[in-house]
Amino acid sequence: MTPASRLDLSRAYTIDLARSLGRLALKNVRRTNEVVDSEYNSGEWDRVLNQRAWLGGRTLEEFLIGQSTAPRLAKVDGRIVRIATKDYYRYRIGALSELIARHAGETTSLLELGAGYGANLFSLSLDPHWSRLRGFDIAPNGIEAGRQIAGHFHLDDRVSFDRIDLTDASDPHFGELAGGTVFTYFCIEQIPYAVEAVIENIIRARPARVINIEPGVDMLKLSRPRDFTSRIYIRSMDYQTRLFKLLDALDAQGRIRVLARERMAFAPTLHNDGLLYAWEPR
């Protein structure tokens, strides 16, 4: 791992910005339910389920890290570095658990909304601190892949999956959130036109604490090339930009209490740069 050079960064920002501006010019991305399903349930999660790469991994950690030694520019401990892909994902396992533990309070049990096939939950399961990890998603291929991975690595007693529609206030699985510690990780980004409804549904479910890790523009400084590039990328992908303003407004109204705000110290690319809000319903 070495610090990214100015030349590395200049090239990467230029390429990233050009791609984002191209998407904006073509106006070919609108994050509808059909687009999200195509990218994830029928796309990424279908690929994970059908490839069954976990069967070739000797250990869960090996499966999560992968074998790629290809170099990439990534954010590690707040710095942009050049690092081998598998080294980044090895680092991420510990960084994610430390981050969540720092904001989760005394609990050792977590529920993830928008868990996909459970990459975050399986990473957390490598830390014995977490006794119970439950993932919810709307994508059946992600849920099925997660269940198969849990079974293969004998984690059925600690890691489980089920379906939830975050936009449906009557979904019965909202009942499982009551009194629990809930987190999202680049999930609400996918439903930019339902942010208010989803947060209302979560508040109504009465979890003890919520940790939202999502893309946002609120802490970006446009005088910095990386922040400017991130802002254009978020806009070009039609990701949500209202969540953190909404949480601040709810805090001011006395409906929730915001406990922490911070910018993520790690990211796999220059533009997957998340913000974290930890809060609890009042």
PDB file of N, CA and C in Angstrom, residues 145-205:
ATOM      1  N   ALA A 145     -28.929 -16.252  -1.895  1.00  0.00           N
ATOM      2  CA  ALA A 145     -27.464 -16.387  -1.851  1.00  0.00           C
ATOM      3  C   ALA A 145     -26.971 -16.283  -0.414  1.00  0.00           C
ATOM      4  N   GLY A 146     -27.500 -15.325   0.340  1.00  0.00           N
ATOM      5  CA  GLY A 146     -27.093 -15.162   1.736  1.00  0.00           C
ATOM      6  C   GLY A 146     -27.382 -16.390   2.562  1.00  0.00           C
ATOM      7  N   ARG A 147     -28.551 -16.978   2.363  1.00  0.00           N
ATOM      8  CA  ARG A 147     -28.902 -18.183   3.117  1.00  0.00           C
ATOM      9  C   ARG A 147     -27.974 -19.347   2.769  1.00  0.00           C
ATOM     10  N   GLN A 148     -27.642 -19.474   1.489  1.00  0.00           N
ATOM     11  CA  GLN A 148     -26.749 -20.564   1.094  1.00  0.00           C
ATOM     12  C   GLN A 148     -25.343 -20.361   1.643  1.00  0.00           C
ATOM     13  N   ILE A 149     -24.863 -19.123   1.636  1.00  0.00           N
ATOM     14  CA  ILE A 149     -23.531 -18.844   2.173  1.00  0.00           C
ATOM     15  C   ILE A 149     -23.500 -19.143   3.674  1.00  0.00           C
ATOM     16  N   ALA A 150     -24.535 -18.695   4.391  1.00  0.00           N
ATOM     17  CA  ALA A 150     -24.605 -18.956   5.839  1.00  0.00           C
ATOM     18  C   ALA A 150     -24.599 -20.457   6.118  1.00  0.00           C
ATOM     19  N   GLY A 151     -25.345 -21.212   5.320  1.00  0.00           N
ATOM     20  CA  GLY A 151     -25.380 -22.656   5.513  1.00  0.00           C
ATOM     21  C   GLY A 151     -24.040 -23.304   5.208  1.00  0.00           C
ATOM     22  N   HIS A 152     -23.402 -22.856   4.137  1.00  0.00           N
ATOM     23  CA  HIS A 152     -22.119 -23.455   3.735  1.00  0.00           C
ATOM     24  C   HIS A 152     -21.058 -23.267   4.807  1.00  0.00           C
ATOM     25  N   PHE A 153     -21.054 -22.095   5.436  1.00  0.00           N
ATOM     26  CA  PHE A 153     -20.036 -21.809   6.456  1.00  0.00           C
ATOM     27  C   PHE A 153     -20.550 -22.043   7.883  1.00  0.00           C
ATOM     28  N   HIS A 154     -21.674 -22.748   7.995  1.00  0.00           N
ATOM     29  CA  HIS A 154     -22.228 -23.160   9.303  1.00  0.00           C
ATOM     30  C   HIS A 154     -22.494 -21.956  10.216  1.00  0.00           C
ATOM     31  N   LEU A 155     -23.110 -20.949   9.626  1.00  0.00           N
ATOM     32  CA  LEU A 155     -23.410 -19.728  10.379  1.00  0.00           C
ATOM     33  C   LEU A 155     -24.908 -19.510  10.566  1.00  0.00           C
ATOM     34  N   ASP A 156     -25.710 -20.544  10.283  1.00  0.00           N
ATOM     35  CA  ASP A 156     -27.165 -20.387  10.352  1.00  0.00           C
ATOM     36  C   ASP A 156     -27.646 -19.892  11.708  1.00  0.00           C
ATOM     37  N   ASP A 157     -26.902 -20.211  12.770  1.00  0.00           N
ATOM     38  CA  ASP A 157     -27.328 -19.814  14.114  1.00  0.00           C
ATOM     39  C   ASP A 157     -27.007 -18.355  14.421  1.00  0.00           C
ATOM     40  N   ARG A 158     -26.166 -17.712  13.587  1.00  0.00           N
ATOM     41  CA  ARG A 158     -25.778 -16.318  13.848  1.00  0.00           C
ATOM     42  C   ARG A 158     -26.212 -15.354  12.753  1.00  0.00           C
ATOM     43  N   VAL A 159     -26.271 -15.823  11.500  1.00  0.00           N
ATOM     44  CA  VAL A 159     -26.558 -14.947  10.365  1.00  0.00           C
ATOM     45  C   VAL A 159     -27.785 -15.476   9.628  1.00  0.00           C
ATOM     46  N   SER A 160     -28.824 -14.643   9.506  1.00  0.00           N
ATOM     47  CA  SER A 160     -30.060 -15.066   8.848  1.00  0.00           C
ATOM     48  C   SER A 160     -30.576 -13.951   7.947  1.00  0.00           C
ATOM     49  N   PHE A 161     -31.482 -14.323   7.030  1.00  0.00           N
ATOM     50  CA  PHE A 161     -31.966 -13.383   6.020  1.00  0.00           C
ATOM     51  C   PHE A 161     -33.468 -13.536   5.830  1.00  0.00           C
ATOM     52  N   ASP A 162     -34.110 -12.407   5.489  1.00  0.00           N
ATOM     53  CA  ASP A 162     -35.528 -12.440   5.140  1.00  0.00           C
ATOM     54  C   ASP A 162     -35.845 -11.233   4.266  1.00  0.00           C
ATOM     55  N   ARG A 163     -37.076 -11.194   3.773  1.00  0.00           N
ATOM     56  CA  ARG A 163     -37.480 -10.161   2.833  1.00  0.00           C
ATOM     57  C   ARG A 163     -38.135  -8.990   3.563  1.00  0.00           C
ATOM     58  N   ILE A 164     -37.884  -7.788   3.064  1.00  0.00           N
ATOM     59  CA  ILE A 164     -38.623  -6.612   3.517  1.00  0.00           C
ATOM     60  C   ILE A 164     -38.728  -5.632   2.365  1.00  0.00           C
ATOM     61  N   ASP A 165     -39.855  -4.937   2.300  1.00  0.00           N
ATOM     62  CA  ASP A 165     -40.037  -3.832   1.366  1.00  0.00           C
ATOM     63  C   ASP A 165     -40.063  -2.566   2.212  1.00  0.00           C
ATOM     64  N   LEU A 166     -38.979  -1.813   2.173  1.00  0.00           N
ATOM     65  CA  LEU A 166     -38.849  -0.639   3.042  1.00  0.00           C
ATOM     66  C   LEU A 166     -39.867   0.447   2.719  1.00  0.00           C
ATOM     67  N   THR A 167     -40.438   0.403   1.524  1.00  0.00           N
ATOM     68  CA  THR A 167     -41.408   1.429   1.132  1.00  0.00           C
ATOM     69  C   THR A 167     -42.833   1.074   1.529  1.00  0.00           C
ATOM     70  N   ASP A 168     -43.029  -0.148   2.053  1.00  0.00           N
ATOM     71  CA  ASP A 168     -44.372  -0.624   2.399  1.00  0.00           C
ATOM     72  C   ASP A 168     -44.548  -0.593   3.913  1.00  0.00           C
ATOM     73  N   ALA A 169     -45.301   0.373   4.398  1.00  0.00           N
ATOM     74  CA  ALA A 169     -45.481   0.536   5.843  1.00  0.00           C
ATOM     75  C   ALA A 169     -46.139  -0.670   6.491  1.00  0.00           C
ATOM     76  N   SER A 170     -46.853  -1.485   5.707  1.00  0.00           N
ATOM     77  CA  SER A 170     -47.550  -2.640   6.265  1.00  0.00           C
ATOM     78  C   SER A 170     -46.711  -3.918   6.222  1.00  0.00           C
ATOM     79  N   ASP A 171     -45.472  -3.846   5.755  1.00  0.00           N
ATOM     80  CA  ASP A 171     -44.630  -5.043   5.696  1.00  0.00           C
ATOM     81  C   ASP A 171     -44.452  -5.598   7.109  1.00  0.00           C
ATOM     82  N   PRO A 172     -44.805  -6.874   7.338  1.00  0.00           N
ATOM     83  CA  PRO A 172     -44.768  -7.418   8.698  1.00  0.00           C
ATOM     84  C   PRO A 172     -43.374  -7.481   9.314  1.00  0.00           C
ATOM     85  N   HIS A 173     -42.339  -7.487   8.496  1.00  0.00           N
ATOM     86  CA  HIS A 173     -40.995  -7.617   9.051  1.00  0.00           C
ATOM     87  C   HIS A 173     -40.497  -6.328   9.706  1.00  0.00           C
ATOM     88  N   PHE A 174     -41.208  -5.212   9.515  1.00  0.00           N
ATOM     89  CA  PHE A 174     -40.862  -4.014  10.280  1.00  0.00           C
ATOM     90  C   PHE A 174     -40.978  -4.283  11.778  1.00  0.00           C
ATOM     91  N   GLY A 175     -41.832  -5.226  12.150  1.00  0.00           N
ATOM     92  CA  GLY A 175     -42.003  -5.551  13.560  1.00  0.00           C
ATOM     93  C   GLY A 175     -40.739  -6.054  14.219  1.00  0.00           C
ATOM     94  N   GLU A 176     -39.823  -6.638  13.432  1.00  0.00           N
ATOM     95  CA  GLU A 176     -38.582  -7.159  13.996  1.00  0.00           C
ATOM     96  C   GLU A 176     -37.595  -6.059  14.373  1.00  0.00           C
ATOM     97  N   LEU A 177     -37.854  -4.839  13.897  1.00  0.00           N
ATOM     98  CA  LEU A 177     -36.939  -3.742  14.196  1.00  0.00           C
ATOM     99  C   LEU A 177     -37.128  -3.205  15.614  1.00  0.00           C
ATOM    100  N   ALA A 178     -38.267  -3.466  16.220  1.00  0.00           N
ATOM    101  CA  ALA A 178     -38.587  -2.885  17.527  1.00  0.00           C
ATOM    102  C   ALA A 178     -37.520  -3.226  18.563  1.00  0.00           C
ATOM    103  N   GLY A 179     -36.938  -2.177  19.148  1.00  0.00           N
ATOM    104  CA  GLY A 179     -35.940  -2.353  20.195  1.00  0.00           C
ATOM    105  C   GLY A 179     -34.572  -2.783  19.711  1.00  0.00           C
ATOM    106  N   GLY A 180     -34.400  -2.944  18.401  1.00  0.00           N
ATOM    107  CA  GLY A 180     -33.133  -3.426  17.865  1.00  0.00           C
ATOM    108  C   GLY A 180     -32.220  -2.312  17.390  1.00  0.00           C
ATOM    109  N   THR A 181     -31.000  -2.677  17.059  1.00  0.00           N
ATOM    110  CA  THR A 181     -30.042  -1.741  16.456  1.00  0.00           C
ATOM    111  C   THR A 181     -29.958  -2.063  14.971  1.00  0.00           C
ATOM    112  N   VAL A 182     -30.303  -1.071  14.168  1.00  0.00           N
ATOM    113  CA  VAL A 182     -30.484  -1.240  12.729  1.00  0.00           C
ATOM    114  C   VAL A 182     -29.421  -0.433  11.995  1.00  0.00           C
ATOM    115  N   PHE A 183     -28.907  -0.986  10.889  1.00  0.00           N
ATOM    116  CA  PHE A 183     -28.027  -0.170  10.065  1.00  0.00           C
ATOM    117  C   PHE A 183     -28.328  -0.357   8.589  1.00  0.00           C
ATOM    118  N   THR A 184     -28.013   0.678   7.810  1.00  0.00           N
ATOM    119  CA  THR A 184     -28.052   0.597   6.353  1.00  0.00           C
ATOM    120  C   THR A 184     -26.667   0.952   5.838  1.00  0.00           C
ATOM    121  N   TYR A 185     -26.289   0.334   4.730  1.00  0.00           N
ATOM    122  CA  TYR A 185     -24.977   0.600   4.136  1.00  0.00           C
ATOM    123  C   TYR A 185     -25.176   0.733   2.635  1.00  0.00           C
ATOM    124  N   PHE A 186     -25.264   1.968   2.157  1.00  0.00           N
ATOM    125  CA  PHE A 186     -25.493   2.254   0.736  1.00  0.00           C
ATOM    126  C   PHE A 186     -26.729   1.487   0.255  1.00  0.00           C
ATOM    127  N   CYS A 187     -27.804   1.629   1.019  1.00  0.00           N
ATOM    128  CA  CYS A 187     -29.097   1.020   0.702  1.00  0.00           C
ATOM    129  C   CYS A 187     -30.117   2.088   0.324  1.00  0.00           C
ATOM    130  N   ILE A 188     -30.276   3.094   1.174  1.00  0.00           N
ATOM    131  CA  ILE A 188     -31.274   4.136   0.907  1.00  0.00           C
ATOM    132  C   ILE A 188     -30.893   4.943  -0.331  1.00  0.00           C
ATOM    133  N   GLU A 189     -29.615   4.909  -0.708  1.00  0.00           N
ATOM    134  CA  GLU A 189     -29.194   5.553  -1.953  1.00  0.00           C
ATOM    135  C   GLU A 189     -30.012   5.049  -3.141  1.00  0.00           C
ATOM    136  N   GLN A 190     -30.481   3.811  -3.067  1.00  0.00           N
ATOM    137  CA  GLN A 190     -31.158   3.191  -4.199  1.00  0.00           C
ATOM    138  C   GLN A 190     -32.629   3.583  -4.322  1.00  0.00           C
ATOM    139  N   ILE A 191     -33.177   4.267  -3.326  1.00  0.00           N
ATOM    140  CA  ILE A 191     -34.606   4.634  -3.354  1.00  0.00           C
ATOM    141  C   ILE A 191     -34.769   6.139  -3.111  1.00  0.00           C
ATOM    142  N   PRO A 192     -34.195   6.948  -4.012  1.00  0.00           N
ATOM    143  CA  PRO A 192     -34.187   8.403  -3.770  1.00  0.00           C
ATOM    144  C   PRO A 192     -35.567   9.033  -3.737  1.00  0.00           C
ATOM    145  N   TYR A 193     -36.576   8.377  -4.328  1.00  0.00           N
ATOM    146  CA  TYR A 193     -37.906   8.980  -4.380  1.00  0.00           C
ATOM    147  C   TYR A 193     -38.805   8.499  -3.244  1.00  0.00           C
ATOM    148  N   ALA A 194     -38.223   7.754  -2.289  1.00  0.00           N
ATOM    149  CA  ALA A 194     -39.021   7.253  -1.167  1.00  0.00           C
ATOM    150  C   ALA A 194     -38.311   7.470   0.167  1.00  0.00           C
ATOM    151  N   VAL A 195     -37.347   8.379   0.216  1.00  0.00           N
ATOM    152  CA  VAL A 195     -36.540   8.559   1.417  1.00  0.00           C
ATOM    153  C   VAL A 195     -37.402   8.903   2.623  1.00  0.00           C
ATOM    154  N   GLU A 196     -38.293   9.872   2.472  1.00  0.00           N
ATOM    155  CA  GLU A 196     -39.127  10.295   3.604  1.00  0.00           C
ATOM    156  C   GLU A 196     -40.016   9.151   4.095  1.00  0.00           C
ATOM    157  N   ALA A 197     -40.618   8.421   3.169  1.00  0.00           N
ATOM    158  CA  ALA A 197     -41.498   7.321   3.551  1.00  0.00           C
ATOM    159  C   ALA A 197     -40.730   6.227   4.285  1.00  0.00           C
ATOM    160  N   VAL A 198     -39.531   5.909   3.810  1.00  0.00           N
ATOM    161  CA  VAL A 198     -38.734   4.854   4.433  1.00  0.00           C
ATOM    162  C   VAL A 198     -38.340   5.241   5.855  1.00  0.00           C
ATOM    163  N   ILE A 199     -37.899   6.488   6.046  1.00  0.00           N
ATOM    164  CA  ILE A 199     -37.517   6.922   7.397  1.00  0.00           C
ATOM    165  C   ILE A 199     -38.724   6.937   8.320  1.00  0.00           C
ATOM    166  N   GLU A 200     -39.883   7.344   7.820  1.00  0.00           N
ATOM    167  CA  GLU A 200     -41.100   7.295   8.643  1.00  0.00           C
ATOM    168  C   GLU A 200     -41.415   5.856   9.044  1.00  0.00           C
ATOM    169  N   ASN A 201     -41.265   4.926   8.112  1.00  0.00           N
ATOM    170  CA  ASN A 201     -41.537   3.524   8.416  1.00  0.00           C
ATOM    171  C   ASN A 201     -40.576   2.994   9.480  1.00  0.00           C
ATOM    172  N   ILE A 202     -39.323   3.403   9.400  1.00  0.00           N
ATOM    173  CA  ILE A 202     -38.336   2.960  10.394  1.00  0.00           C
ATOM    174  C   ILE A 202     -38.649   3.557  11.761  1.00  0.00           C
ATOM    175  N   ILE A 203     -38.944   4.852  11.794  1.00  0.00           N
ATOM    176  CA  ILE A 203     -39.279   5.487  13.075  1.00  0.00           C
ATOM    177  C   ILE A 203     -40.491   4.805  13.704  1.00  0.00           C
ATOM    178  N   ARG A 204     -41.495   4.519  12.887  1.00  0.00           N
ATOM    179  CA  ARG A 204     -42.721   3.895  13.387  1.00  0.00           C
ATOM    180  C   ARG A 204     -42.445   2.508  13.967  1.00  0.00           C
ATOM    181  N   ALA A 205     -41.417   1.829  13.453  1.00  0.00           N
ATOM    182  CA  ALA A 205     -41.076   0.485  13.942  1.00  0.00           C
ATOM    183  C   ALA A 205     -40.391   0.530  15.305  1.00  0.00           C
TER     184      ALA A 205
END
